[in-house]
Amino acid sequence: TKANLSQARLRSAQARGVTFSGANLTNADLSDAGATGSTFIKAILTKASFRSAEMQGANLSRAEATGANFRDARMTAAVLVGGQFNGASFRSAEMNMAVLTGGSFHGADFKDAELRRTVIAGVDLSHAKGLTQDQVDEACADPKTRLPAKLEAHGCANIHLIVHRAGPAAWPAPPARPLPRYLIVPRF
């Protein structure tokens, strides 16, 4: 949408399923917002506040969220792929079954975040704060994930990560030509 919502006060807003893709939400306040299923692809979320927001299933792929506040947010099954989350706070956030791949989390704070069955693949978390071995054990990490010193990544039993890199989308084939139609009119 590329909308400029920087400094916007959207506290407690109901934005379920809203598309914020490419929008500028720098310093916006979406605390306590209902943003379940919303799309923030390539959005600028620098220093935005999503404190206690409902963000289940939200897509934050390639978002610029440096210094954003996701404290106490409900982010179950959220997608954080290829984004910049440096210095972001995920303190006490529910991130169960979320997907964290290929992004940057330098200095991000995960203290008391829930990471059950969260996919952590190919991510450098070596400079993340507040991350514990218990959290990592509950997550599904791959060998390419870098963790803080003394923490060890483990995969999840019965879960296999398949990464599919989508190529350019092809246009659908045109519909088939309609069959000729005949109108039969009875004679009286």
Short mmCIF file of C-alpha atoms in Angstrom, two decimals:
data_model
loop_
_atom_site.label_atom_id
_atom_site.label_comp_id
_atom_site.label_asym_id
_atom_site.label_seq_id
_atom_site.Cartn_x
_atom_site.Cartn_y
_atom_site.Cartn_z
CA THR A 1 0.00 0.00 0.00
CA LYS A 2 3.00 2.30 0.59
CA ALA A 3 0.87 4.39 2.95
CA ASN A 4 2.64 6.83 5.27
CA LEU A 5 1.43 6.00 8.76
CA SER A 6 4.55 7.16 10.59
CA GLN A 7 3.74 8.49 14.06
CA ALA A 8 0.16 7.14 13.71
CA ARG A 9 -1.70 6.40 16.93
CA LEU A 10 -3.57 3.19 16.20
CA ARG A 11 -3.74 1.93 19.77
CA SER A 12 -6.40 -0.80 20.17
CA ALA A 13 -7.29 -0.52 16.47
CA GLN A 14 -9.02 -3.49 14.85
CA ALA A 15 -6.90 -4.25 11.79
CA ARG A 16 -7.51 -7.97 11.29
CA GLY A 17 -6.39 -9.09 7.84
CA VAL A 18 -5.33 -5.58 6.80
CA THR A 19 -2.54 -5.19 4.24
CA PHE A 20 0.21 -2.82 5.42
CA SER A 21 2.70 -4.05 2.80
CA GLY A 22 5.27 -1.38 2.01
CA ALA A 23 3.68 1.05 4.48
CA ASN A 24 5.77 3.38 6.62
CA LEU A 25 4.80 2.78 10.26
CA THR A 26 7.91 4.37 11.80
CA ASN A 27 7.22 5.23 15.46
CA ALA A 28 3.56 4.19 15.05
CA ASP A 29 1.69 2.95 18.12
CA LEU A 30 -0.27 -0.23 17.48
CA SER A 31 -0.27 -1.34 21.12
CA ASP A 32 -3.19 -3.65 21.95
CA ALA A 33 -4.19 -3.65 18.26
CA GLY A 34 -5.98 -6.60 16.72
CA ALA A 35 -3.81 -7.37 13.67
CA THR A 36 -4.40 -11.11 13.34
CA GLY A 37 -3.62 -12.26 9.80
CA SER A 38 -2.39 -8.82 8.74
CA THR A 39 0.35 -8.41 6.15
CA PHE A 40 3.39 -6.22 6.81
CA ILE A 41 5.57 -7.40 3.89
CA LYS A 42 8.37 -4.87 3.28
CA ALA A 43 6.76 -2.47 5.76
CA ILE A 44 8.91 0.01 7.67
CA LEU A 45 8.21 -0.68 11.34
CA THR A 46 11.24 1.10 12.82
CA LYS A 47 10.60 1.82 16.52
CA ALA A 48 6.90 0.99 16.11
CA SER A 49 5.08 -0.38 19.14
CA PHE A 50 3.04 -3.58 18.87
CA ARG A 51 2.99 -4.11 22.63
CA SER A 52 0.30 -6.65 23.61
CA ALA A 53 -0.99 -6.70 20.01
CA GLU A 54 -2.86 -9.69 18.59
CA MET A 55 -0.67 -10.69 15.61
CA GLN A 56 -1.42 -14.39 15.13
CA GLY A 57 -0.53 -15.41 11.60
CA ALA A 58 0.76 -11.94 10.70
CA ASN A 59 3.27 -11.81 7.83
CA LEU A 60 6.29 -9.59 8.56
CA SER A 61 8.45 -10.89 5.71
CA ARG A 62 11.26 -8.51 4.73
CA ALA A 63 9.97 -5.90 7.19
CA GLU A 64 12.34 -3.25 8.53
CA ALA A 65 11.53 -3.46 12.24
CA THR A 66 14.69 -2.18 13.89
CA GLY A 67 13.95 -1.22 17.49
CA ALA A 68 10.29 -2.27 17.24
CA ASN A 69 8.47 -3.30 20.41
CA PHE A 70 6.60 -6.63 20.26
CA ARG A 71 6.59 -7.09 24.04
CA ASP A 72 3.71 -9.31 25.23
CA ALA A 73 2.41 -9.59 21.65
CA ARG A 74 0.60 -12.74 20.58
CA MET A 75 2.52 -13.76 17.45
CA THR A 76 1.61 -17.44 17.15
CA ALA A 77 2.32 -18.66 13.60
CA ALA A 78 3.64 -15.24 12.55
CA VAL A 79 6.09 -15.15 9.62
CA LEU A 80 9.33 -13.20 10.20
CA VAL A 81 11.31 -14.11 7.09
CA GLY A 82 14.19 -12.05 5.74
CA GLY A 83 13.40 -8.98 7.83
CA GLN A 84 15.49 -6.64 9.95
CA PHE A 85 14.58 -7.03 13.62
CA ASN A 86 17.79 -5.64 15.12
CA GLY A 87 17.24 -4.31 18.64
CA ALA A 88 13.56 -5.33 18.59
CA SER A 89 11.92 -6.48 21.80
CA PHE A 90 10.09 -9.80 21.82
CA ARG A 91 10.03 -9.96 25.64
CA SER A 92 7.27 -12.26 26.86
CA ALA A 93 5.84 -12.49 23.34
CA GLU A 94 3.97 -15.65 22.34
CA MET A 95 5.85 -16.76 19.22
CA ASN A 96 4.81 -20.40 19.21
CA MET A 97 4.90 -21.98 15.73
CA ALA A 98 6.24 -18.76 14.21
CA VAL A 99 8.78 -18.86 11.36
CA LEU A 100 12.08 -17.01 11.75
CA THR A 101 14.30 -17.57 8.73
CA GLY A 102 16.94 -15.51 6.98
CA GLY A 103 16.38 -12.36 9.04
CA SER A 104 18.60 -10.21 11.20
CA PHE A 105 18.02 -10.18 14.97
CA HIS A 106 21.21 -8.49 16.26
CA GLY A 107 20.51 -7.27 19.82
CA ALA A 108 16.87 -8.46 19.73
CA ASP A 109 15.49 -9.31 23.18
CA PHE A 110 13.79 -12.70 23.60
CA LYS A 111 13.59 -12.77 27.40
CA ASP A 112 10.65 -14.96 28.44
CA ALA A 113 9.38 -15.28 24.85
CA GLU A 114 7.49 -18.49 24.09
CA LEU A 115 9.12 -20.35 21.18
CA ARG A 116 7.37 -23.74 21.18
CA ARG A 117 7.67 -25.34 17.73
CA THR A 118 8.99 -22.06 16.30
CA VAL A 119 11.00 -22.66 13.13
CA ILE A 120 14.40 -21.01 13.47
CA ALA A 121 16.35 -21.70 10.29
CA GLY A 122 19.41 -19.97 8.86
CA VAL A 123 19.17 -17.11 11.35
CA ASP A 124 22.01 -15.40 13.19
CA LEU A 125 20.82 -15.10 16.80
CA SER A 126 24.37 -15.04 18.18
CA HIS A 127 23.89 -11.49 19.48
CA ALA A 128 20.28 -11.88 20.63
CA LYS A 129 19.56 -11.14 24.29
CA GLY A 130 17.58 -13.12 26.85
CA LEU A 131 17.57 -16.37 24.84
CA THR A 132 17.85 -19.54 26.97
CA GLN A 133 18.58 -23.17 26.21
CA ASP A 134 15.02 -24.07 27.31
CA GLN A 135 13.59 -21.74 24.65
CA VAL A 136 15.92 -23.13 21.98
CA ASP A 137 15.02 -26.71 23.00
CA GLU A 138 11.32 -25.96 22.44
CA ALA A 139 12.01 -24.42 19.02
CA CYS A 140 12.86 -26.20 15.78
CA ALA A 141 16.32 -24.94 14.83
CA ASP A 142 18.53 -26.05 11.97
CA PRO A 143 22.34 -26.43 11.92
CA LYS A 144 22.75 -23.14 10.00
CA THR A 145 21.27 -21.15 12.88
CA ARG A 146 23.84 -19.26 14.94
CA LEU A 147 23.06 -18.99 18.64
CA PRO A 148 24.61 -17.15 21.60
CA ALA A 149 27.58 -18.87 23.26
CA LYS A 150 26.81 -22.12 25.09
CA LEU A 151 23.38 -22.56 23.45
CA GLU A 152 22.84 -25.52 21.12
CA ALA A 153 20.32 -25.84 18.31
CA HIS A 154 18.16 -28.95 17.99
CA GLY A 155 15.68 -29.98 15.34
CA CYS A 156 12.14 -31.09 16.09
CA ALA A 157 11.05 -34.70 15.92
CA ASN A 158 8.65 -35.43 13.07
CA ILE A 159 9.08 -31.99 11.52
CA HIS A 160 11.10 -31.53 8.36
CA LEU A 161 11.78 -28.06 7.10
CA ILE A 162 11.29 -27.68 3.36
CA VAL A 163 12.39 -24.36 1.94
CA HIS A 164 10.78 -23.52 -1.37
CA ARG A 165 12.12 -20.49 -3.15
CA ALA A 166 9.34 -19.34 -5.42
CA GLY A 167 10.34 -18.23 -8.87
CA PRO A 168 8.50 -15.60 -10.85
CA ALA A 169 4.80 -16.27 -10.93
CA ALA A 170 3.45 -17.38 -14.29
CA TRP A 171 0.25 -15.94 -15.64
CA PRO A 172 -2.62 -18.42 -15.60
CA ALA A 173 -3.64 -19.91 -18.90
CA PRO A 174 -6.55 -18.17 -20.58
CA PRO A 175 -9.92 -19.86 -20.18
CA ALA A 176 -11.08 -22.27 -22.83
CA ARG A 177 -13.27 -20.86 -25.59
CA PRO A 178 -16.95 -21.17 -24.74
CA LEU A 179 -18.92 -23.81 -26.57
CA PRO A 180 -21.61 -22.57 -28.95
CA ARG A 181 -25.03 -22.36 -27.37
CA TYR A 182 -28.27 -23.01 -29.13
CA LEU A 183 -31.59 -21.70 -28.03
CA ILE A 184 -34.45 -24.09 -28.69
CA VAL A 185 -37.84 -22.41 -28.80
CA PRO A 186 -40.85 -24.72 -28.85
CA ARG A 187 -43.61 -23.95 -31.42
CA PHE A 188 -47.20 -23.85 -30.31
#
